[in-house]
Each structure stands twice: as structure tokens, then as C-alpha cells.
Amino acid sequence: MTQTRRKFLKTAIAAGSLAVFAAGYAPTLMEAVKPEYVELLSDKTETDPGVSIIHSVCLACNSRCGIRARVADGRLIKVDGNPYHPANTLEEPLAYSVAMADSFSSAGSLCFKGQAAIQTLYDPYRIITPLKRDGPRGSRKFKPISWQQLINEVSYGGKIFSDVGEDRTVMGFKDVRSADLVDSDAPELGPKSNQLVWMTGRGQDGRVDFIKRFLIAGMGSINYHAHGDICELNYFQSHLLLTGGAVKDMKPDLKNTVFAIFVGCDPYSSYLPGLNFAGSLMATRASEGSFKYVVVNPKMPNAATHASEWVYIRPGTDGALALGMIRWIIENDRYDARFLANTTLDAAKRNGESAVTNASYLVIWSDGHPRNRMFVKAGDVGLEGDKNKFVVIDPAGKPVLYDSIDRGALLYEGDVTNPITGAAVHVKTAFQLLKDNAFEKTVGEWAAIAGIPEQTLISLAKEFTSYGKKAAVTYYRGMDSTAGSYAALALDLLNVLIGNINWAGGMMKGGGGYPWVTGLYDLSSFDGALSAKGVKISREGFDYARTTEFAKKAAAGQNPYPARRPWFPLAADTLWDETLAGIDSQYPYSCKILVTYFADPLYSIPGGITYASTLKDPEKVPLHISIDITINESNVYADYIVPDVTFLEGHYSIISPQPLAPSKISAIRVPVVEPLVSKTPDGRPMCLESFLIDVAKAISLPGFGNNAIPGKDGNRYGLNAPEDYYLRGLANLASNAHVSDSSDAEASYVEAHHYVAKFKSILSPAEWRKVVTVLARGGVFEDPSNGYDGPFVRDKMTATLQIWNERMATTKHPITGQFFDGTGRYEPVKNMKGELVDSKDQGYPFKLISYKLPIHTQSRTINNGWALELQPENFVEIGEGDATALSIGDGDTVRITSASNLAGITAKVKVVKGMIPGTIAISNHYGHWEWGSRELAVKDAPTAFLGGEAVAKGDVLAGNLARGRGTAPNPLMRKDDSIGLTALHDPISGCASFSDTKVQVQKV
Amino acid sequence: MSYILPNEMVEWDLLIALYPFLTGLVAGAFIVSSLYYVFGFERFRRLSSLALIISIAFMIAAPLPLVAHLLQPSRAPEIFFTPNLTSPMSIFGYLWVTYLAVMLVEGYFMHRRYIANRANKATGLLKVFYRFMSLSKDTSDNSARRDLKVVRSLALLGLPLAAIFHGYVGFIFGSLKANAWWSTPQMSEIFLLSAIVSGVALVFLSYVIIATATKTEIDRDLLSYGGKVLAWFILMDSVVELVEVLYRAYLQAEDWSAISQVFFGQLFVPYVGLQFILGAAAPLLLLTSRRIRRSSFGMALASTLALIGTFVMRYTTVIGGQLISRTGQGFLTFTAPLFGQGSIFTALSTFGLPLFIVAFLTTVVPWEAKDTEVIAQ
């Protein structure tokens, strides 16, 4: 090779190398030469110019944590926690006296769901104009209509569906409002107005009050139905049973508890208080070593992370666990007899307690006695004094008036003779009755029912009774089984046995909030307001024994039992499943108008999908109006869909979280951005309130329009826009909580940045200055340390705790006619006829349970893209042993069938370690078949949805398949075929069962 | 087949696997260069210039895969202005600049007398270049001795820098406790030893190629000696790596089942086949033969295999470590694209720059240190 050739070759190699390098790195070089900067709105911080900070309350779930919204250019860019709100910080929240401007450097925590709610706000599938059905029910065809057409048609009714070829005449709101009896033969059912039935999915203080103003006080219908039965109903039910109706909600004082047992709940996913309070507090305290807890669940909950133990339990057997613990505690004298024996609250106070029980009260236990199962009263046993006073046994073994001694005997069974009549009556103490239930089986037998080793149950009982008053048992939605009320009550009674009620570190009812409905303005009543009369279509809160149906059967010499469908006189909350069953069976009367608000019952009720035929049937549901943000599995059958605002642009509320602190918390929800829905002709956002106001005005309902709200000053004020109501509520709150006037700086900040400041003229300048203080901080928050009173919490439960609940014990099952028990007990899964269900379902070897993920809320977060990024679909989770036995592995597809769904559903398998054998779990949230998951016919679709052309073209709304992935567990759930229509229910509360379905799993 | 959530992906792609390979070449080649200047390995004198040139060329190219991977080249200078002294990644900028400066100054003084001479003799553009470069025109032996002192001092200073520069890459991986495969204090040693393997291999491969192309006589003794050095480092590197794996296998810690499934399953061919058998055992076997060590082809082959072994080690470490799901859901898979972001083409094209720099530098200064004008004689 010559020198020249070598040089040439070298040059060529060098040049070639450089060229290859340049080719490979061209994009990098170009980017370096001409960088493209994109200024991200999300990078803006609290103190950047042009950024608005709005404190409000989250509704990504029902935990009611505070939020801090960061808004730039009118767009919500970030949601964080509100550092003033006790739910958003483990440490002390910011003092209320700290100025808003000084709060910007403090942070509040917020869970994923709240942060992802931006995507709920900007969901392109949100409806922004009123829609009307454009074909037969269920044809999945809609068309946009004007606001005025909507109001006219639903208000006055008539042949409003002639446009789709239906000749029937439909009653509007005006015609349905009637004081005439719905059934003149059965006057107890109330007026025809009750044929207006309202179902609320997620209701909260504020909007619920507004709805009831329209529905009950305005229209005169009793039929307001929240979704209690498919939620935490048995949690409320047992507390109300325990406190004789005084307290619905109680929780451990988590900041001071030393030991806690969490049954059927997961504070690291979906407990109330929410994840960023309860979950983080537990994690922190458990890691520090100042708190220890055990989780009891068929599926290992996320909270097992820091738990000292995960006790796995068979679904629906919590009552057995509780009774086993009660038996061991009684046998080993580990209960607080000193506390339980107190006969009156005064006696309890003298003995260093702040709550009292009826443990020592005598109960008549004598079949055939007219007052059998009731408390012995002085008159029953001939004691002198007030004949209506309870009777206890004194240390000498004699019956005495309960308030004549401080402590009564706890365990007593025997005959008490009336010295006047000489008649003897067999009696037991309330505590004895509880003991009898607990001693029905041995500790080992109870443990075997629950699927727990006996020793585990005993250690749990031992440890629980080792921390004095600073231990607690708490539970949540896991009590949704057919004997869930009994089980939950039995768990509550464990708290009572150690006497932790009202103690710091024990169970508390929480500090609640400040009143806002009354004060400067009276938002609770108005001239011409009606009250709810009669019976709900779900038959809750009314005893079957008081009905005409009962009386007629009895008069005809028939056994009045069973009732045609169940009645729930003891129900603590409202029932959805039986509402739809009542509508379907037109029992006890028919429905004329159904309004579903923020609701997706077909997806959310166990087996609710069967109500599609009910909603399709114009005979059963002549007019169906939905008020919602999207088209879901249920309102796809509606005649009209009214667009609504999300909680980030309206959905006003003044609300306290479930007990997380013993101090007062009244957080407020206000719009953080201007509503994105269309405006009414007079410029109000199209939403729930505008709709109700306009319908009310159209049919001249009292309580709406001009002069609707009485002021304390004697004047009357108008209710023509949402803010007319809620701003006055805020003024009441500020006044009742004695809030100080805001500073000038805060007033100018709020006025410059808050959407609601546009409406400040509704209030007087003096009222507005106080409201500004509340708006700036997102509510009124008392210093949490004020919530304690020495060793106790300040706001105490003082109603007598019912170890024996006489009302429950004397109420009869509406179908079997048997008495309910009066205290905690265990029962296997039964249908309404009292038949054992598991023995009918023997071909189905697995129990199915469902649960919530920490990144989702019920049916309504499938639009949060971040959540789908984290987990695009759900699975059926199967324990390792069961999976091996079935020869299935991760990613396999299986068909799951149940006695109520023989065709079954398919699901993708995930094999997990944390599951009790014989149980499978499917999370909620996924497996949608509407919610934008598939194409829908909507005329001029781009004008009807927030995403416009991005999701719609011509007359078609495009489907987003990502929203339909995964599996919904509810279509599999066991229906109660002994009465039809509904799922299995707890006959006491009406709570639907999510824990009692047996299924079969087969590899596809 | 397990279900892996879609937000779990191999974030550190082929370019990140390439980066420690390049820094390893830098450190290894520099160490070869220093063997003569610092430790007096006379045989390596001839290669000291070439080794340093290779080292400098790859040093300049080393950050490029990172810059390309991060997609924000215009922000790259930020690393110098936003120090974070507790972050090994952030310290990279300062380390890179310091080490590169040391190498450039060392290279300059190594060839200063040659440059001064050329400034007088060269013509045309090269004369302008040499004039510009020659800060001193002193070509006396005295000045050459002064140069030698400077070169020796810098070579000495460069050694810890080489160790830190490459060791810190191992440190970053080793300190990521969330990654079962990376998290070991041995990671720095493993990276350093394999760096020396790759550096020695590259220097000798280059030597054989350049000498053959330029018809320069090849020093067979040097080849043989280099082969021994290479063999020893391959042996040490393999022992450390194997001990690490054996240790983990014997411990049977809870992560072992995942690790073994990746490295003896999905990555069996690259990990066992390429890294240990083809990339370590095969060259080791070849180098035991004196005849092969003395043959150009034999050394080129052994060096190439060692280079492949080292690159595959970087690949199995960087990519393999990420194949274990962080949520315990199973295993990820990884395929590098042919073109585009993080592609095989981009990775290969990275070598264009050092190749060009080597071509350029060997044009302006002698690659072989036997030239009389070079100081180090």
C-alpha cells in the first residue's frame, strides 16, 4: 500500500466514521442546536404570578379530605392537599390564624385518586348539554336538546316521546305532585307525590340538602334513596343499634390508640378517614412502634404491610370471630366489669367513665309473656316508684330500680316474682343474653367457622384486652353479608367489653362540624314546605306489622307472613336494590318519575344488571331523568340526561369527614374552575341545582325563585342560582363558627381568584368578609387539641349503649315472621326465607369477594387515565393453592359462574399469595360496558361532549376500549331467588350482600 | 407468562449499556498507557501514545449516549451549574472534565517536543496547526526531561481518576438497592476489572490493526506480554463475577429465584454463552498458547472476544437488572430497536466519533512511541 493510498484510506475511514456518527446522532444534534422548549402549565407553583390557589374538598372518594387546587390560565393544573385540613397532614394542621398567603409554603398530602381527579374534570366524554333519548329505551341513541325544551317536557309531561313514535302520555313533575293518597285502601303509603323516586349515588351535605329541599319539602315525596345498602350500611346499622339510634358513625381515635383490629376493611386503600390520613398515620405510628394493629380479611389487605398480623378469615364469618373472642373474654374475665356494671350515666361518671351500657338491665325471657324480649320495667315485678324504670339485680340478688344503685349484677338468669301479683317471670340480664349467644359454641368451634386457628383467635382476644382503654376494633364494608348487622354489632360489643367508648385512644364519634343550614339565613324551611309522609317504595323505616296488607291478612285469619316483599323497619340508611325491586314489582305502589343522580345502579348493585329490563319498561318507569356527568351503564336507559358539574367546578358542600379527630371540622367545597358545562339562557351552568330551580319555578314550587329564603333580618331572599343557596350556607357557617373578618389582603386574593367571588353581592359586605376567611382556608377547622377533655374526647357518646337492643329484639322478620335477636350473633348465609344458601350452591366451590383498589373509586374513576396507566385492567385473584389445584396460572383466562349467572363472565387470572383458600377476589371499578367504553349514537355528538371532535364525529360518540377492560364482579353476585329481583340481603338493615356468593372457576 | 403493568419498562436502554462500556475502554486504555509511565513496564512504552489517544477519543464520546438517551442535549451543560454533591450522577460532569483535562494535558506534554519540531518542519495547514499548538519551541533534551516529569505526574494522577471515573458507574448501579441484580458492593470492582480487560483488549486490537495497515513491524514479545496481561485480568474479572453469582446462589436470598430465572433463563445465551464462555473462557483458552499470543490474528481474535464479553457484561447488567419486575409481577422483555431512539444504529454510530478522533490524532501525533521526536524514549 502506498503512502498516498494509505492516507486516502485513512481519510476515508475518518470521514466515514464522522458521517456514521452524525447520522446516528442527528436527532440529538438537531435538538442541541434548536431545542424545543415547551412551557408546562403543570410546572407552575403556588407563588408564580397568575396562579390561583383554591382550597376545597375532594370528592374523588367519600373520605372528604381537603384539597388545594392550583389553577393557571383558568385551567386546573394540580390538585394537592389543603394544609389547614386535619385530613391532609399527619402533623398538626396549619393553625387557622395563619394567613392564606403564608400557607403557600406549607403542603398537605393527597392520595392518588384526588390528584387524578383532574382527569374527571377534563374527561372528554363528559356531557355538556341536555340529552334526550332518540329511540326506544335501551336503543343507545340520544340527541342534544335545549335547556328550555328539557325543563318544559319534564315539568309538564304530556306526549313528550311522540318524536320517537311513542304515543303514551307521561306525567311531568307538575302532575306527580299531589297530596292525594297513592292508594286510598292503604293510607299509610302516603301521597301520590311519593311516586317521584330519587336515587342518589354519591350524595354529600350541601347538595343532598338542596335535593331534599326540592324532592321532599317542595314535591312532597318521601322517596329519597342514597345507596346505603350497597355501601357501608351495616357499619351504620350496628352503631345505631348499639347507641339506640344516637350515633351513626364511630371510629378509633387513631392518633392515640395503642392497638387496633381492622376487620373487613383496608385503611391503605379505601377506609374512611381516607388513605392520606388513616393510612399514613397508621404506617407512621406502626413504624415508630407506638401503635400495633391486626388486619382481619379473607384477602390480604394493603394495610397488612405494617400490621403485626394478617388474620385470614372466611368471607361472611366475622360474627363467629367476634363471638369467639367475646366467649374467651368472658370466660377469662378479661372484660371491664367495672364499666359494664354501671347502671346510669351519673353512676358511670362517679366511677370515672363517660358512657353507660344496659348490660345489667333485666330482660323478660319467657315465651308467652306479653312483654317477652323486652326490658323488665318496675311495674312488671311490682317494684315501687316509677313503673317505667328499668330493673337490675343488686348485690344481695334482689331486683331493684336501675337508678337506685350504681352497679347492677352483670350475669343473672332466674325468676323474679311480683310481690303484688305473686306472678313469677323468667328474666336474664342483657349481658347474660350476649353471653348465651357467645356460649352457643366453644371458642374452637367459633374459630373453625371463621377458618381461623383457635390459638390465633385466643391471642387476638388476649392482646385486644391487654391495652386497657387504648385498644379498638373497627370494621367497614366487609360486613356486607346476610347476617352483617349481627356481626358488626358483635364486633362493636368487643369495644364495649373493654369500655373504650369516649376514651382518648378508644372509640369516638368525632367532633362533627358547625351548623350551616340555619343562622343568618334559614335554609331548612320555607313557607309551604311539605314533609315526607308515608312509606318508601323500598319499604325501609316502616314496620310491615303496621300496614294495611298485614291488617287485612290478619283480619282474614291468614298468617300475615310472608309479606309480598321484605320491609325493613330497622334500616339505618336508604336502600337501592329494594328501590328498584319496588319499582319493578310496583310494590307497595308504582313509580311515575325516576330520577337517578350521580348514580350507576346497574353497575354497582350486586346483580344489578338485571334491572336493565326494569329501566327499559315504560310501564314500570314512565319517565326516567338522569343527572350525571357521563353516560353510564344505567342512564343509558334514561329518557333525559341532564349535564352536571364535577366536584371541581361546583358540587358545593359544607362537610365533616368521618371521625378522624375529636375536634370540629367544617370543610367547604367550592368551584375551583369555572364550570365547563354549557350555560342556561340566563348564564348559569347546566347542572343539578339549575335544573331543580328551573323545574321548581316552572311548576311554581314553593321554596324556589324570589323570596324563597327567609333571613334572620326578617327579609326574604331569592333562590335563582346555586350560589343563592350555598353562599348563604357559607355565611351561616362563618357566623355560627364565629369566624373573624378576613384581612384586606385575603379579601383581595379571594376576590381576584375565586369563581364564587363573582357572586359576592349575594351577601352583605360584612358577611362576605367572614366568608372570605372560610374560603381562603377551605373551611372552618378547630384546633384538634381542643377535641380532648382530660382522658376523654370532648364530644361524647352519652346515649345508653345497647348490649340488648329491645327494638330489634321485638321486631319480626318480614318474610319468616320470626323475631330478630337483640344482640350480636352469628348466622350462616340465609336468603329472605331463612333457607341456607350455601347448601343450595354446592356446585360452586369458591366464595367470591370484591374490593376496592387505592387508585379507584367505585364505578366512577374509569375516566382517570393515570389510574388506567397504573393498572389498565383488573383480574380475578386466586390463591396459590387453589390455582395449582385448578391448573391455572397468571394470565390464564377463566370463566366464573354462579347460581345467579349461569353463563358467567370471563376474567384474567392473577395468582396471589394473600388469599384464604376457597375464596377468589375481583376488584371493583373495571369491566365497564358503557362510560365511553363503546360507540354510542348521539346526534351532533361533538356539540354534546366536552371532548368535541376529539371523541365524536357526526352522529357518533367514539368508544375508548381502554375504559372497558377488565371484569366487573357484580354481575356474578348471588340473587335471592326466594323472593326474586334483589341480591341476598341482610333482613335487618337491608344491606346487600357482596360476600356470600359462591362461584365456580373453570379455565377457558 | 406474567402480567407486567405497562408503566414498568426497561427505562435504561441500549445506550445506557453502551455508556459503561465506553468509560471502561477509557479507563482500561488509560491504565495501559500508565503501565509504562507510572509502573515502568518498559514493554508498554510503544503503546503508551496509542493507548492515551484511544483513551482520549473514547472519553470525548463517553457522555454522548447519555446525552442522546436523556433527549435534552441543550440542557446537558446544566450538570456543571447545578451541583449536587450527594449524587454520583451529578458528580459525573466534574469528574469527566477533570479527567479529560488531565489526559489532554498529559497527551500534549507527551508529544510537545514532536509538535515543536513539526512546527518548524511542517508545511501548509499542518504547520499552522503545529504553530498554534506549540506553546514552547524548545526542543532540547532538557525540555524533554521536564516534559517526561509532567507526563509521569499526570499519568499517576490519572490512575485514581480512571478508577473513580469508571468505578462510580459501578457505584451507581451497586447502590440501587431496589434492583436485585445491581445491588451489591462488588459492582465497582466488577466494573473496574472488566474495564481493564476491555481497555487492554482494545489497545492490542488497535495495535494489530494499525500496525498491519501501516505495515509497521509488530513487536511479537509485546503482543505476547500483552496477551498475558489480558489473560490475567480476564481471569480476575471472571473470578470476581463468578464468586458474586455463586455467593448469591448459595445464599438463596429471596431475590435469587428471580435473578436465576432471568440470568439462567431469558438471558442464558448472552450471560452464560456470550459473557462467560465466548467472552471470557474462550479468550482465556486462546491466550494460554504462546503461539497464539504472538500471532497478530490470535491476539486480535482474543481481544475481540474479550471486548464482546465485556460489552455483553454491560448489557446483561444494565438490561438484565431491569428485567426483574419491581412489583414482583414477573419478568420484562427487552428488544433494542434497529433505528431511532435508543437503537442499535445509534449505539453503533457512537463509535464513529472516537474512530474519527483516533484517525485525526494519529495524523497529527505519532501513534507509536518509537518516533525519535517523542519525548518518552
XYZ file of N, CA, C and O in Angstrom, chain A residues 298 314-315 829 837-838 841-849 876-888 894-899 909 915-922 972-974 994-1003:
224
model
N -60.402 -11.808 54.331
C -60.142 -13.014 53.528
C -58.984 -12.809 52.564
O -58.259 -13.730 52.241
N -62.775 -16.576 56.683
C -63.721 -16.903 55.611
C -64.686 -15.733 55.427
O -65.139 -15.141 56.418
N -65.028 -15.399 54.187
C -65.956 -14.290 53.977
C -67.261 -14.516 54.744
O -67.766 -15.645 54.805
N -75.109 -17.950 55.928
C -75.764 -17.205 54.846
C -77.175 -17.739 54.637
O -77.380 -18.942 54.433
N -78.236 -20.778 52.116
C -77.927 -20.606 50.695
C -76.763 -21.489 50.262
O -76.774 -22.070 49.173
N -75.764 -21.620 51.156
C -74.582 -22.373 50.738
C -74.928 -23.811 50.365
O -74.333 -24.386 49.462
N -75.953 -24.025 46.904
C -74.939 -23.672 45.907
C -73.750 -24.625 45.976
O -72.607 -24.205 45.826
N -74.019 -25.898 46.167
C -72.899 -26.803 46.409
C -72.022 -27.052 45.197
O -70.879 -27.436 45.329
N -72.572 -26.791 44.027
C -71.741 -26.972 42.826
C -70.766 -25.837 42.606
O -70.040 -25.815 41.620
N -70.789 -24.902 43.508
C -69.940 -23.717 43.337
C -68.954 -23.651 44.502
O -69.309 -23.211 45.594
N -67.733 -24.102 44.297
C -66.830 -24.317 45.430
C -66.177 -23.058 46.010
O -65.662 -23.105 47.125
N -66.177 -21.950 45.278
C -65.463 -20.773 45.769
C -66.403 -19.682 46.250
O -67.493 -19.522 45.711
N -65.920 -18.914 47.233
C -66.638 -17.683 47.595
C -66.030 -16.549 46.794
O -64.803 -16.464 46.637
N -66.875 -15.679 46.315
C -66.394 -14.513 45.560
C -66.489 -13.288 46.449
O -67.522 -13.029 47.057
N -65.394 -12.532 46.544
C -65.484 -11.239 47.227
C -64.994 -10.159 46.271
O -64.277 -10.438 45.312
N -59.089 -11.678 38.213
C -59.662 -12.471 39.282
C -58.457 -12.996 40.045
O -57.554 -13.607 39.476
N -58.421 -12.715 41.330
C -57.269 -13.103 42.135
C -57.570 -14.422 42.842
O -58.598 -14.552 43.505
N -56.681 -15.347 42.660
C -56.870 -16.705 43.189
C -55.631 -17.088 43.986
O -54.500 -16.808 43.563
N -55.835 -17.694 45.133
C -54.713 -18.119 45.962
C -53.888 -19.199 45.277
O -54.384 -19.934 44.420
N -52.626 -19.299 45.674
C -51.701 -20.221 45.010
C -52.193 -21.667 45.021
O -52.164 -22.358 44.007
N -52.646 -22.102 46.207
C -53.066 -23.495 46.321
C -54.254 -23.796 45.420
O -54.271 -24.801 44.692
N -55.235 -22.906 45.429
C -56.424 -23.106 44.597
C -56.050 -23.093 43.118
O -56.588 -23.861 42.318
N -55.133 -22.180 42.765
C -54.730 -22.073 41.355
C -54.040 -23.359 40.916
O -54.298 -23.870 39.821
N -53.191 -23.900 41.778
C -52.497 -25.144 41.429
C -53.516 -26.269 41.248
O -53.449 -27.035 40.280
N -54.478 -26.318 42.168
C -55.481 -27.376 42.077
C -56.281 -27.266 40.784
O -56.695 -28.271 40.213
N -56.495 -26.039 40.318
C -57.270 -25.839 39.096
C -56.377 -25.845 37.854
O -56.862 -25.638 36.745
N -55.074 -26.006 38.066
C -54.083 -25.958 36.972
C -54.177 -24.658 36.185
O -54.179 -24.654 34.961
N -54.304 -23.564 36.910
C -54.310 -22.279 36.206
C -53.195 -21.415 36.743
O -52.742 -21.589 37.874
N -60.261 -17.400 32.733
C -61.178 -18.363 33.324
C -62.612 -17.884 33.162
O -62.861 -16.694 33.002
N -63.511 -18.824 33.179
C -64.928 -18.475 33.195
C -65.424 -18.691 34.614
O -65.153 -19.732 35.230
N -66.100 -17.691 35.144
C -66.620 -17.787 36.500
C -68.140 -17.762 36.414
O -68.717 -16.872 35.784
N -68.749 -18.741 37.038
C -70.208 -18.806 37.011
C -70.744 -18.866 38.434
O -70.033 -19.269 39.357
N -71.979 -18.444 38.594
C -72.628 -18.546 39.899
C -74.051 -19.022 39.671
O -74.524 -19.072 38.523
N -74.724 -19.348 40.760
C -76.098 -19.830 40.624
C -76.989 -18.774 39.991
O -78.027 -19.083 39.416
N -56.636 -14.249 35.120
C -56.237 -14.728 36.451
C -54.961 -14.048 36.930
O -54.040 -13.806 36.162
N -54.482 -14.907 50.105
C -55.921 -15.174 49.967
C -56.252 -16.440 50.732
O -55.535 -17.436 50.628
N -57.327 -16.394 51.477
C -57.727 -17.607 52.187
C -58.172 -18.645 51.143
O -58.846 -18.304 50.171
N -57.803 -19.900 51.309
C -58.213 -20.908 50.325
C -59.727 -20.949 50.182
O -60.464 -20.741 51.148
N -60.165 -21.185 48.966
C -61.600 -21.295 48.727
C -62.282 -19.971 48.449
O -63.492 -19.911 48.341
N -61.493 -18.923 48.324
C -62.067 -17.609 48.051
C -61.355 -16.991 46.854
O -60.147 -17.173 46.697
N -62.103 -16.312 46.007
C -61.478 -15.548 44.934
C -61.941 -14.098 45.057
O -62.988 -13.822 45.646
N -61.137 -13.188 44.517
C -61.480 -11.767 44.643
C -61.379 -11.083 43.291
O -60.491 -11.386 42.496
N -62.321 -10.188 43.060
C -62.255 -9.331 41.863
C -62.463 -7.905 42.342
O -63.424 -7.627 43.060
N -71.977 -11.208 38.724
C -71.943 -12.599 39.185
C -72.692 -12.814 40.492
O -72.977 -13.949 40.883
N -72.958 -11.720 41.208
C -73.378 -11.848 42.600
C -74.721 -12.575 42.733
O -75.604 -12.473 41.892
N -74.843 -13.247 43.848
C -75.975 -14.136 44.116
C -77.253 -13.335 44.317
O -77.320 -12.442 45.163
N -72.283 -8.699 49.479
C -71.214 -8.804 48.494
C -70.244 -9.934 48.883
O -69.226 -10.108 48.253
N -70.539 -10.644 49.974
C -69.577 -11.615 50.493
C -70.079 -13.039 50.456
O -69.378 -13.940 50.896
N -71.288 -13.258 49.991
C -71.893 -14.572 50.169
C -72.121 -15.338 48.875
O -72.811 -16.350 48.861
N -71.553 -14.835 47.775
C -71.780 -15.514 46.501
C -70.798 -16.666 46.327
O -69.605 -16.502 46.549
N -71.325 -17.821 45.934
C -70.442 -18.945 45.638
C -70.320 -19.070 44.126
O -71.300 -18.868 43.388
N -69.130 -19.368 43.683
C -68.885 -19.416 42.236
C -68.060 -20.651 41.874
O -67.425 -21.271 42.716
N -68.090 -20.916 40.584
C -67.249 -21.968 40.042
C -66.247 -21.312 39.080
O -66.604 -20.364 38.385
N -65.029 -21.811 39.074
C -63.989 -21.228 38.215
C -63.502 -22.314 37.269
O -63.112 -23.401 37.713
N -63.551 -22.020 35.984
C -63.067 -23.002 35.012
C -62.157 -22.341 34.005
O -62.468 -21.252 33.500
N -61.075 -23.011 33.710
C -60.136 -22.466 32.730
C -60.787 -22.491 31.345
O -61.421 -23.474 30.975
